[in-house]
JSON list of C-alpha atoms in Angstrom, two decimals:
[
{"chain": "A", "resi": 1, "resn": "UNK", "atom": "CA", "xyz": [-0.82, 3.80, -29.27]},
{"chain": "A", "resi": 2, "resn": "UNK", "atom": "CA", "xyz": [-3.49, 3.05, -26.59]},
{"chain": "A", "resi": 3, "resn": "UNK", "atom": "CA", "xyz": [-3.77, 3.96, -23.37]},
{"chain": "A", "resi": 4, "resn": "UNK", "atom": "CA", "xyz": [-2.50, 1.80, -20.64]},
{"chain": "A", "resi": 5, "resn": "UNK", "atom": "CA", "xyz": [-4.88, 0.34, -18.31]},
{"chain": "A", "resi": 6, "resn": "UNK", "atom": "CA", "xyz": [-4.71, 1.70, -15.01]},
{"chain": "A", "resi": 7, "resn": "UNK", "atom": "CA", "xyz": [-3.77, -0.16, -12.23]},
{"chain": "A", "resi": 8, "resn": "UNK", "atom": "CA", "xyz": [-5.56, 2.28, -9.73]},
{"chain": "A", "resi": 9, "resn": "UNK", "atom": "CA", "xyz": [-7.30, 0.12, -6.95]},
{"chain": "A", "resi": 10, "resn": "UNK", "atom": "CA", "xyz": [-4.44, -3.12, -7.77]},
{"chain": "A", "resi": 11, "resn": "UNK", "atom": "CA", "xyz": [-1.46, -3.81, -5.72]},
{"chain": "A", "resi": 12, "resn": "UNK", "atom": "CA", "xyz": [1.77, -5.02, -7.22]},
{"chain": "A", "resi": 13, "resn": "UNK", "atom": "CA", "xyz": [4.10, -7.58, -5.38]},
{"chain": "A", "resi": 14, "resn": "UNK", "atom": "CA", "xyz": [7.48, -7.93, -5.75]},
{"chain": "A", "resi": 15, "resn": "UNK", "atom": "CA", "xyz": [7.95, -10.72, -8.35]},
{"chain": "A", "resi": 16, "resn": "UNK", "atom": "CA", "xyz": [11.08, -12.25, -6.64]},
{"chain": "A", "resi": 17, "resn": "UNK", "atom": "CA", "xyz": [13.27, -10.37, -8.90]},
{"chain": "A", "resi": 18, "resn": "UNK", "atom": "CA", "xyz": [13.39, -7.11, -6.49]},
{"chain": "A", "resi": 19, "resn": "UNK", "atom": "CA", "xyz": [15.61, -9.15, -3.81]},
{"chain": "A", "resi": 20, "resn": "UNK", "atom": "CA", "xyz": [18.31, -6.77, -2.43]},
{"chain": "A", "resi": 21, "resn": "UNK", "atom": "CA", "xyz": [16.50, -3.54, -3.04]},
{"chain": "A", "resi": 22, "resn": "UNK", "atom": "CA", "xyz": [13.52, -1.26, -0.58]},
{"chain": "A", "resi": 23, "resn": "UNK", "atom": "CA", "xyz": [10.74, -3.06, -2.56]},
{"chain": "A", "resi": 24, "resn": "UNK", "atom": "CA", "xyz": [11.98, -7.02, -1.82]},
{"chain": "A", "resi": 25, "resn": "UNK", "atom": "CA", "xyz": [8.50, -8.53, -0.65]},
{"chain": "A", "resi": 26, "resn": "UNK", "atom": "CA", "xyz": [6.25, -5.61, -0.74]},
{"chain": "A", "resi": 27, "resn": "UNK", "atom": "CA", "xyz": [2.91, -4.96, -1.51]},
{"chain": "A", "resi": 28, "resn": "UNK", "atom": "CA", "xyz": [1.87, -1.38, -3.22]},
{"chain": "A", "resi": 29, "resn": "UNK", "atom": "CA", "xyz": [-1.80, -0.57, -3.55]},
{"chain": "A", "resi": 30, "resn": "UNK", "atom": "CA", "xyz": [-1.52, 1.92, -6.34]},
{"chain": "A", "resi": 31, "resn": "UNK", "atom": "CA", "xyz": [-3.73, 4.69, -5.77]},
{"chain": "A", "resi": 32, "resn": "UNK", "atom": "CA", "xyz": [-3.27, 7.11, -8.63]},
{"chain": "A", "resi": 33, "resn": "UNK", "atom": "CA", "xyz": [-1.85, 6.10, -12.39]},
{"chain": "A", "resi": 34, "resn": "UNK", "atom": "CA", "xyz": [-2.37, 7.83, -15.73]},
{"chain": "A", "resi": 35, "resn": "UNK", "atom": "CA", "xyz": [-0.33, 9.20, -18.73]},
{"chain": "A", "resi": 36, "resn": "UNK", "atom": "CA", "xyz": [1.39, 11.42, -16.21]},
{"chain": "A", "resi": 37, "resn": "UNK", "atom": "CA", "xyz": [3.03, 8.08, -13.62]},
{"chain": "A", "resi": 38, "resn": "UNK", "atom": "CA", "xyz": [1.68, 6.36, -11.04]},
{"chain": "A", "resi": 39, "resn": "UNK", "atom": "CA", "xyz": [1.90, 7.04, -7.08]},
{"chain": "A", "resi": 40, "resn": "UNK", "atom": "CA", "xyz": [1.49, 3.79, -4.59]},
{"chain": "A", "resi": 41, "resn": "UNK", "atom": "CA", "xyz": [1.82, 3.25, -0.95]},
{"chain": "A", "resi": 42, "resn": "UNK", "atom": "CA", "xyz": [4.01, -0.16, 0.57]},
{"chain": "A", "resi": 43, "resn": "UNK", "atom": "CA", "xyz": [1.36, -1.28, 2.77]},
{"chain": "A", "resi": 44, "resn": "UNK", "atom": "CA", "xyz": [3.55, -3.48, 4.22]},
{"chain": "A", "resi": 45, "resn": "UNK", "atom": "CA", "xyz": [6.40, -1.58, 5.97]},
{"chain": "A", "resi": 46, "resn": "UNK", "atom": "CA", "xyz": [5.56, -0.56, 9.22]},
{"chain": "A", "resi": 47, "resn": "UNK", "atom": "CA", "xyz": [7.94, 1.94, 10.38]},
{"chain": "A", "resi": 48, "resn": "UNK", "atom": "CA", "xyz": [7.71, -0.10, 14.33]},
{"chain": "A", "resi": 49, "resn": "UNK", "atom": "CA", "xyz": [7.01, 3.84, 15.63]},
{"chain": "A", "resi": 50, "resn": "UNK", "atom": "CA", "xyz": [3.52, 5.02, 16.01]},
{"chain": "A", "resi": 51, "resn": "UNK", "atom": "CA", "xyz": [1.73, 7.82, 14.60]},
{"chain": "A", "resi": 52, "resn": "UNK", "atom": "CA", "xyz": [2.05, 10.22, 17.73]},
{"chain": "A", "resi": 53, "resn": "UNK", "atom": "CA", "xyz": [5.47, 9.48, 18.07]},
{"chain": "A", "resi": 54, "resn": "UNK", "atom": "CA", "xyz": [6.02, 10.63, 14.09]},
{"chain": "A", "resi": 55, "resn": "UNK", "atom": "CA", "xyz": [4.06, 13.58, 13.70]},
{"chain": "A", "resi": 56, "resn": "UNK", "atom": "CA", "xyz": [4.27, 16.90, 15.67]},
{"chain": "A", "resi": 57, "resn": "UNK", "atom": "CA", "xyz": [0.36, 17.86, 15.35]},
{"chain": "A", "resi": 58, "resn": "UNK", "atom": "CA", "xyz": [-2.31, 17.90, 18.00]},
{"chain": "A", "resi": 59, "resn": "UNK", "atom": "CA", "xyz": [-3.86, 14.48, 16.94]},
{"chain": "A", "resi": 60, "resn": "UNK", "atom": "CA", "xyz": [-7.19, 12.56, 18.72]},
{"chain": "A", "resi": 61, "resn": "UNK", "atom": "CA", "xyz": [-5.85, 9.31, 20.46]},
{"chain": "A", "resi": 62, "resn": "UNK", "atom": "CA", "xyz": [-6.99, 7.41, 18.23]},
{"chain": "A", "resi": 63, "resn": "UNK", "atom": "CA", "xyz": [-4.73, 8.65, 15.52]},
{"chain": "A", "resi": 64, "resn": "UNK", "atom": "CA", "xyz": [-1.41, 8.77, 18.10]},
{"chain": "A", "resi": 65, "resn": "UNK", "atom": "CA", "xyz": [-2.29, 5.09, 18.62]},
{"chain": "A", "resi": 66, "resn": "UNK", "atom": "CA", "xyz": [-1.78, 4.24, 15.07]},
{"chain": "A", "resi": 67, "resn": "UNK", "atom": "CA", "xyz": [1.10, 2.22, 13.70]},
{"chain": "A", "resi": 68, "resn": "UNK", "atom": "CA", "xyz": [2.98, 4.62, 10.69]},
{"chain": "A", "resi": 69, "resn": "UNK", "atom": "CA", "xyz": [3.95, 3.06, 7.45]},
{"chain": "A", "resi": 70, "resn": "UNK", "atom": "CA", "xyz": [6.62, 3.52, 4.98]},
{"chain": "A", "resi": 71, "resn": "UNK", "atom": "CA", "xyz": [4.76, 4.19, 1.99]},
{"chain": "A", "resi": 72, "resn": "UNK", "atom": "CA", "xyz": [8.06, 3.97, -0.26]},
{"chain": "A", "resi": 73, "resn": "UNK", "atom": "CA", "xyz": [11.38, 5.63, -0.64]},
{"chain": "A", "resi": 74, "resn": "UNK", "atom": "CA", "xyz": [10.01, 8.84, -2.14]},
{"chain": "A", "resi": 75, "resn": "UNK", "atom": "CA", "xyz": [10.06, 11.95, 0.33]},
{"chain": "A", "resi": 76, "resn": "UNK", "atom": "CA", "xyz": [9.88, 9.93, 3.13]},
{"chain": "A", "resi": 77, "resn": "UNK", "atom": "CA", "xyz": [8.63, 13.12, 5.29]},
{"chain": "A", "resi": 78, "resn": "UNK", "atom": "CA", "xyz": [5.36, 13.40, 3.18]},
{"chain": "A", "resi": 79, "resn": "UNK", "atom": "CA", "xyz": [2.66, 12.24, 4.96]},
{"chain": "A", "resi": 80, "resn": "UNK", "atom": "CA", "xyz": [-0.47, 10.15, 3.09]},
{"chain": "A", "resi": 81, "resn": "UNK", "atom": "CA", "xyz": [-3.24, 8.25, 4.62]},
{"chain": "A", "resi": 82, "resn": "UNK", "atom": "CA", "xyz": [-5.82, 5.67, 3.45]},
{"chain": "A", "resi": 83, "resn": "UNK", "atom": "CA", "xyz": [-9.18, 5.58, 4.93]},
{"chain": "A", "resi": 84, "resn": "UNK", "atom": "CA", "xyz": [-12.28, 4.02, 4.49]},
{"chain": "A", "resi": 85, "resn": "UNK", "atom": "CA", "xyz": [-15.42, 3.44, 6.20]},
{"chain": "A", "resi": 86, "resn": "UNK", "atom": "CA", "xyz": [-18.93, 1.32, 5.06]},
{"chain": "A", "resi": 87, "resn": "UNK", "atom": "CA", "xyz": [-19.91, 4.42, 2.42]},
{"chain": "A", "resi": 88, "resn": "UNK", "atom": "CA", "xyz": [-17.94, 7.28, 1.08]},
{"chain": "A", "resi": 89, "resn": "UNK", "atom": "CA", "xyz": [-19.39, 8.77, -2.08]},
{"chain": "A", "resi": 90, "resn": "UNK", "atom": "CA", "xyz": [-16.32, 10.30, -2.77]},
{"chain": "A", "resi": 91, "resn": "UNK", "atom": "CA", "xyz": [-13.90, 7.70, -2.59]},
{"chain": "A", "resi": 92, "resn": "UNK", "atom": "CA", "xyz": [-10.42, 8.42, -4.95]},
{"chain": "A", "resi": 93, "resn": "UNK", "atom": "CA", "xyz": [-8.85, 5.16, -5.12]},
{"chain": "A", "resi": 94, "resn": "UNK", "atom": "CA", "xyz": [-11.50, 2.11, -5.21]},
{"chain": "A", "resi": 95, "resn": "UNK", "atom": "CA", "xyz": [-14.87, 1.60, -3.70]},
{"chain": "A", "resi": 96, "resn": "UNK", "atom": "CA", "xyz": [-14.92, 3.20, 0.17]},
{"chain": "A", "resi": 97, "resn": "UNK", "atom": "CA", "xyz": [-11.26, 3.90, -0.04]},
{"chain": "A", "resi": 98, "resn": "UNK", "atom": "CA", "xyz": [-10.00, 7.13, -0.02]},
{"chain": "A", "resi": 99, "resn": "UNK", "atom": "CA", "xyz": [-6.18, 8.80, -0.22]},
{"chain": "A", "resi": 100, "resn": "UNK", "atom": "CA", "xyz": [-5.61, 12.17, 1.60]},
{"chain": "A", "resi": 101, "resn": "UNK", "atom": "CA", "xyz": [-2.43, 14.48, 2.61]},
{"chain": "A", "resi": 102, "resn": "UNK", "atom": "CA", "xyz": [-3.93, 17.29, 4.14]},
{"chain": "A", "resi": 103, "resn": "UNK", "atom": "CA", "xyz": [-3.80, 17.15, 7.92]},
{"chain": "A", "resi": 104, "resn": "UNK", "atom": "CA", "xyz": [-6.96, 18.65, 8.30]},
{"chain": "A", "resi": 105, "resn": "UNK", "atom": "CA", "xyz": [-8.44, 16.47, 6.89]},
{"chain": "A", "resi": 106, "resn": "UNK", "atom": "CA", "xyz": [-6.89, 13.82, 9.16]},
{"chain": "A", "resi": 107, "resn": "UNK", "atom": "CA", "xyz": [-7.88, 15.88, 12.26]},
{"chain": "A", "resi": 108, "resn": "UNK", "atom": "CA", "xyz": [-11.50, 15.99, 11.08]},
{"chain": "A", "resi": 109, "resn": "UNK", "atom": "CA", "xyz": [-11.12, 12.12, 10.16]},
{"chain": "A", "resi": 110, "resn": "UNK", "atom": "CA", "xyz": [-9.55, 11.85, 13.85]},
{"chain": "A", "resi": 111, "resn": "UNK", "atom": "CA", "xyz": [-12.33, 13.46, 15.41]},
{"chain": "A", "resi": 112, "resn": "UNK", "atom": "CA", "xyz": [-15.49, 12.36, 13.75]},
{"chain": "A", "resi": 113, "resn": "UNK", "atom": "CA", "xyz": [-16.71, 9.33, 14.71]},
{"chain": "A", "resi": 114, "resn": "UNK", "atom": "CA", "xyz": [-17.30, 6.13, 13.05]},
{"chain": "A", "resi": 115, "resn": "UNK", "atom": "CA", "xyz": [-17.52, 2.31, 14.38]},
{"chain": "A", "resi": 116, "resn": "UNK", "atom": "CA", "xyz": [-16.51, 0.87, 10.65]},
{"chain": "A", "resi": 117, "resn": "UNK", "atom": "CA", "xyz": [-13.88, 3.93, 9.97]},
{"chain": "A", "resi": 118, "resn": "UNK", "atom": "CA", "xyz": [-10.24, 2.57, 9.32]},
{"chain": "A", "resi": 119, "resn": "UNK", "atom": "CA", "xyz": [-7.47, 4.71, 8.76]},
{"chain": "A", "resi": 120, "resn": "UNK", "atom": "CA", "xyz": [-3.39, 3.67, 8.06]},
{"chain": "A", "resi": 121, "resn": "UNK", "atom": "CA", "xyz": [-0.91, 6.44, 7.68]},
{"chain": "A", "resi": 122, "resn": "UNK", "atom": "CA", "xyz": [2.35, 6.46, 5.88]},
{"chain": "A", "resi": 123, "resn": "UNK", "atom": "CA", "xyz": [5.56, 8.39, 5.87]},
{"chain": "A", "resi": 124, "resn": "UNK", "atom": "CA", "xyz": [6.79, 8.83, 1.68]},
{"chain": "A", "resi": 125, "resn": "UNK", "atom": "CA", "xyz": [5.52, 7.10, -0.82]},
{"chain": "A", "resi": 126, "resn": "UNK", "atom": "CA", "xyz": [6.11, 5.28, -4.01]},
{"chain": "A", "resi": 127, "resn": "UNK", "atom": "CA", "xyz": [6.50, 6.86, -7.81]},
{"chain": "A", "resi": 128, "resn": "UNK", "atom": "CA", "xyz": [7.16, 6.03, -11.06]},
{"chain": "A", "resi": 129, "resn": "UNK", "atom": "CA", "xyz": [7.57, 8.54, -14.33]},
{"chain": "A", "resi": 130, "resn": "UNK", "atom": "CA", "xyz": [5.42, 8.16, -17.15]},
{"chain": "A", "resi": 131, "resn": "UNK", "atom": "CA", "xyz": [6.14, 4.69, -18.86]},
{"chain": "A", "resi": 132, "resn": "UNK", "atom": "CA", "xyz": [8.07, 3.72, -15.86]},
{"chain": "A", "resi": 133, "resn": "UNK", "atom": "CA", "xyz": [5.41, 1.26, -14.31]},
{"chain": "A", "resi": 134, "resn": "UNK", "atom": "CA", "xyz": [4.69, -0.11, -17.40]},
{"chain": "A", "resi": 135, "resn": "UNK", "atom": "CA", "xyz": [8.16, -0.88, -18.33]},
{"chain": "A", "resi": 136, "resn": "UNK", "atom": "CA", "xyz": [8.49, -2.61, -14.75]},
{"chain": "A", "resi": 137, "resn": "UNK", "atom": "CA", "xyz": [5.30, -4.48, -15.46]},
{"chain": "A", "resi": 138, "resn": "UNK", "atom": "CA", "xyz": [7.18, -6.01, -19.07]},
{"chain": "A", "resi": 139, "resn": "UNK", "atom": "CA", "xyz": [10.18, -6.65, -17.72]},
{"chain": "A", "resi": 140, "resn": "UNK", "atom": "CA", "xyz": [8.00, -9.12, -14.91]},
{"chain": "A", "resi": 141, "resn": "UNK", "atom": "CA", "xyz": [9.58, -7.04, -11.59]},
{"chain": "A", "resi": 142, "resn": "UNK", "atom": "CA", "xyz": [5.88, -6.95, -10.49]},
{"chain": "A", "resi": 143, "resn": "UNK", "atom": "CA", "xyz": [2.61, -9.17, -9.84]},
{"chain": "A", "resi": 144, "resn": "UNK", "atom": "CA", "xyz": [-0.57, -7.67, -10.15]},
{"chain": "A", "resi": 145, "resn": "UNK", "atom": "CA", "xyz": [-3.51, -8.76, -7.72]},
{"chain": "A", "resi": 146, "resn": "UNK", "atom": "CA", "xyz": [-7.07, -7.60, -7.19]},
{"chain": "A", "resi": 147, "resn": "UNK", "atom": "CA", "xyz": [-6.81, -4.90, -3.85]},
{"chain": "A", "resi": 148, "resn": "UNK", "atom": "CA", "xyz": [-9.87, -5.50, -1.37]},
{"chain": "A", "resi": 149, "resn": "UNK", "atom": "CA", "xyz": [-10.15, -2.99, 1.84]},
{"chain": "A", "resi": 150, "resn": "UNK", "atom": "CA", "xyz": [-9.39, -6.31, 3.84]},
{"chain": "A", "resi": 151, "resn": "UNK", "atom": "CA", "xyz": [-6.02, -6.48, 2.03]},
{"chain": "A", "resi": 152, "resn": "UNK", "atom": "CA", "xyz": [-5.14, -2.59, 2.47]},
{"chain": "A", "resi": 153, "resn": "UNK", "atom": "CA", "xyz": [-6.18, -2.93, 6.38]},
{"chain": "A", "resi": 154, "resn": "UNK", "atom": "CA", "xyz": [-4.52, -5.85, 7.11]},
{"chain": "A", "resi": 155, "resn": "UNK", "atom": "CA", "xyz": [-3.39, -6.02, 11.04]},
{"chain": "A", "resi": 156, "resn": "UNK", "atom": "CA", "xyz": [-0.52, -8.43, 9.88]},
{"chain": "A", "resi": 157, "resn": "UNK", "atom": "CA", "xyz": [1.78, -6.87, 7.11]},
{"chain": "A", "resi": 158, "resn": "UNK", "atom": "CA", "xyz": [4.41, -9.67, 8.09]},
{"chain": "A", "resi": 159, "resn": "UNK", "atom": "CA", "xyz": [3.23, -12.13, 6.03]},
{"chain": "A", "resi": 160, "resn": "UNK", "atom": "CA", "xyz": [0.77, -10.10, 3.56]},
{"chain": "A", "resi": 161, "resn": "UNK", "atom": "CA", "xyz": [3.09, -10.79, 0.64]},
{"chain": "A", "resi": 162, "resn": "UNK", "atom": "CA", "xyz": [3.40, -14.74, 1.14]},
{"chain": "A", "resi": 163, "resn": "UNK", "atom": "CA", "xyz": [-0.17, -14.75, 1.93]},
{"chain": "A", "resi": 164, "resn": "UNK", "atom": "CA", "xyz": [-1.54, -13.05, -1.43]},
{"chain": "A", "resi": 165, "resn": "UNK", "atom": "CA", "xyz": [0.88, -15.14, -3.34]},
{"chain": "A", "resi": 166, "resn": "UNK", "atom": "CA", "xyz": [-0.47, -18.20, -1.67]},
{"chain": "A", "resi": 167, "resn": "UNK", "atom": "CA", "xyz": [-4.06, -16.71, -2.79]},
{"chain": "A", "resi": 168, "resn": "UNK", "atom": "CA", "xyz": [-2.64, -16.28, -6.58]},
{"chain": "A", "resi": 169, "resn": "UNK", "atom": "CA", "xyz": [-2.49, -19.75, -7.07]},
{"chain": "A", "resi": 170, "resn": "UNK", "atom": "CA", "xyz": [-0.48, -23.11, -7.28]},
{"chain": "A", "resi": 171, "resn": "UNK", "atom": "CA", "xyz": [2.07, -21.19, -9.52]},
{"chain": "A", "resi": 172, "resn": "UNK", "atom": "CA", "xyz": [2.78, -18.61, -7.00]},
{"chain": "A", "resi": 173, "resn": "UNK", "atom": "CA", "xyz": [3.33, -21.71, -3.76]},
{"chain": "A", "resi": 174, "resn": "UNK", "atom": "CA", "xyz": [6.63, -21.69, -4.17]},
{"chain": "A", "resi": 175, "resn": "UNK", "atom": "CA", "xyz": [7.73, -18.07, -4.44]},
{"chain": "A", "resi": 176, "resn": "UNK", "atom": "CA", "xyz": [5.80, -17.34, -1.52]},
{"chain": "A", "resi": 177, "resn": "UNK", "atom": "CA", "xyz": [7.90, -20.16, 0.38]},
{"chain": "A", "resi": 178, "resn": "UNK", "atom": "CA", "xyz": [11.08, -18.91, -0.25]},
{"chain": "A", "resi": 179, "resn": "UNK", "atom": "CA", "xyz": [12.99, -17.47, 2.68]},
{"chain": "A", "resi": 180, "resn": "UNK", "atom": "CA", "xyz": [14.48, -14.32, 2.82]},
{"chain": "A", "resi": 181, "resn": "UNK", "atom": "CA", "xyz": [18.18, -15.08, 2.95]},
{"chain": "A", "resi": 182, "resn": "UNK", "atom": "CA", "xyz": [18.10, -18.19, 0.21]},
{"chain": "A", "resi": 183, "resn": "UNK", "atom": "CA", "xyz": [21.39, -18.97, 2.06]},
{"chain": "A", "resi": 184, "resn": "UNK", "atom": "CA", "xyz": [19.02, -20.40, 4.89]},
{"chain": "A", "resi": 185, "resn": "UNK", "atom": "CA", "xyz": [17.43, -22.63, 2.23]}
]
């Protein structure tokens, strides 16, 4: 049996068929998926508290200042962040994008400075077993799409889900349009 392609550096939307449950209308950048599961963060679930307010650690400002995420229903006390700047050799998840969950690293992050650095922090995250994903994927519960740092650092998560839809294509207009109580249709 072959491998399955890894969707490390994609994003998965809801297909419509996750109405009801924590993932209706998300969007996941998967960061890490192999033969042993994958592990994404919802970039699109702010938690409406900020970073300061969620974490007892000596942070820089500019950290407090930041919005917190909920990165999926998965040990919702872990903390992960994404960051990325115009060059980092060492970036884990795509081109200049790089997942951490050490909070030194964060501090040092915090502290260094950097016009183009971005940074987005999230509280849990999302999993899936081995095969899990995959089985999602046949069963249609998720869309893939491209991920581009402009998606992942999006300022407005409210409509990030309609709005990469929309970019999908005609087939995807519709979807995208639907409200989220039907009833209101």
């Amino acid at each position: 049996m072959a491998a399955p392609k890894s969707l490390k550096g994609h994003l998965l939307l809801d297909s419509g068929q996750l109405s009801g449950s924590f993932f209706a209308r998300t969007v996941i950048l998967i960061c890490q998926h192999d033969e042993d599961g994958a592990f994404g963060l919802v970039l699109n679930r702010p938690t409406g508290t900020r970073v300061g307010d969620a974490l007892v650690a000596d942070l820089p400002e500019f950290l407090k200042e930041q919005p917190l995420y909920l990165g999926g229903p998965v040990q919702p006390t872990a903390m992960s962040f994404l960051h990325s700047d115009l060059y980092l050799p060492d970036a884990n998840v795509m081109p200049n994008l790089s997942l951490g969950h050490s909070l030194d690293e964060l501090m040092e992050l915090g502290e260094s400075f950097s016009a183009t650095k971005r940074i987005k922090l999230f509280a849990g995250y999302s999993g899936w077993a081995p095969g899990q994903l995959e089985d999602e994927l046949r069963r249609k519960a998720w869309l893939t799409h491209p991920a581009s740092l402009d998606l992942v650092f999006a300022e407005d998560t409210s409509t990030l889900w309609a709005r990469i839809l929309r970019q999908k294509g005609w087939r995807y207009q519709l979807l995208a349009q639907i409200p989220d109580d039907p009833t209101l249709n």
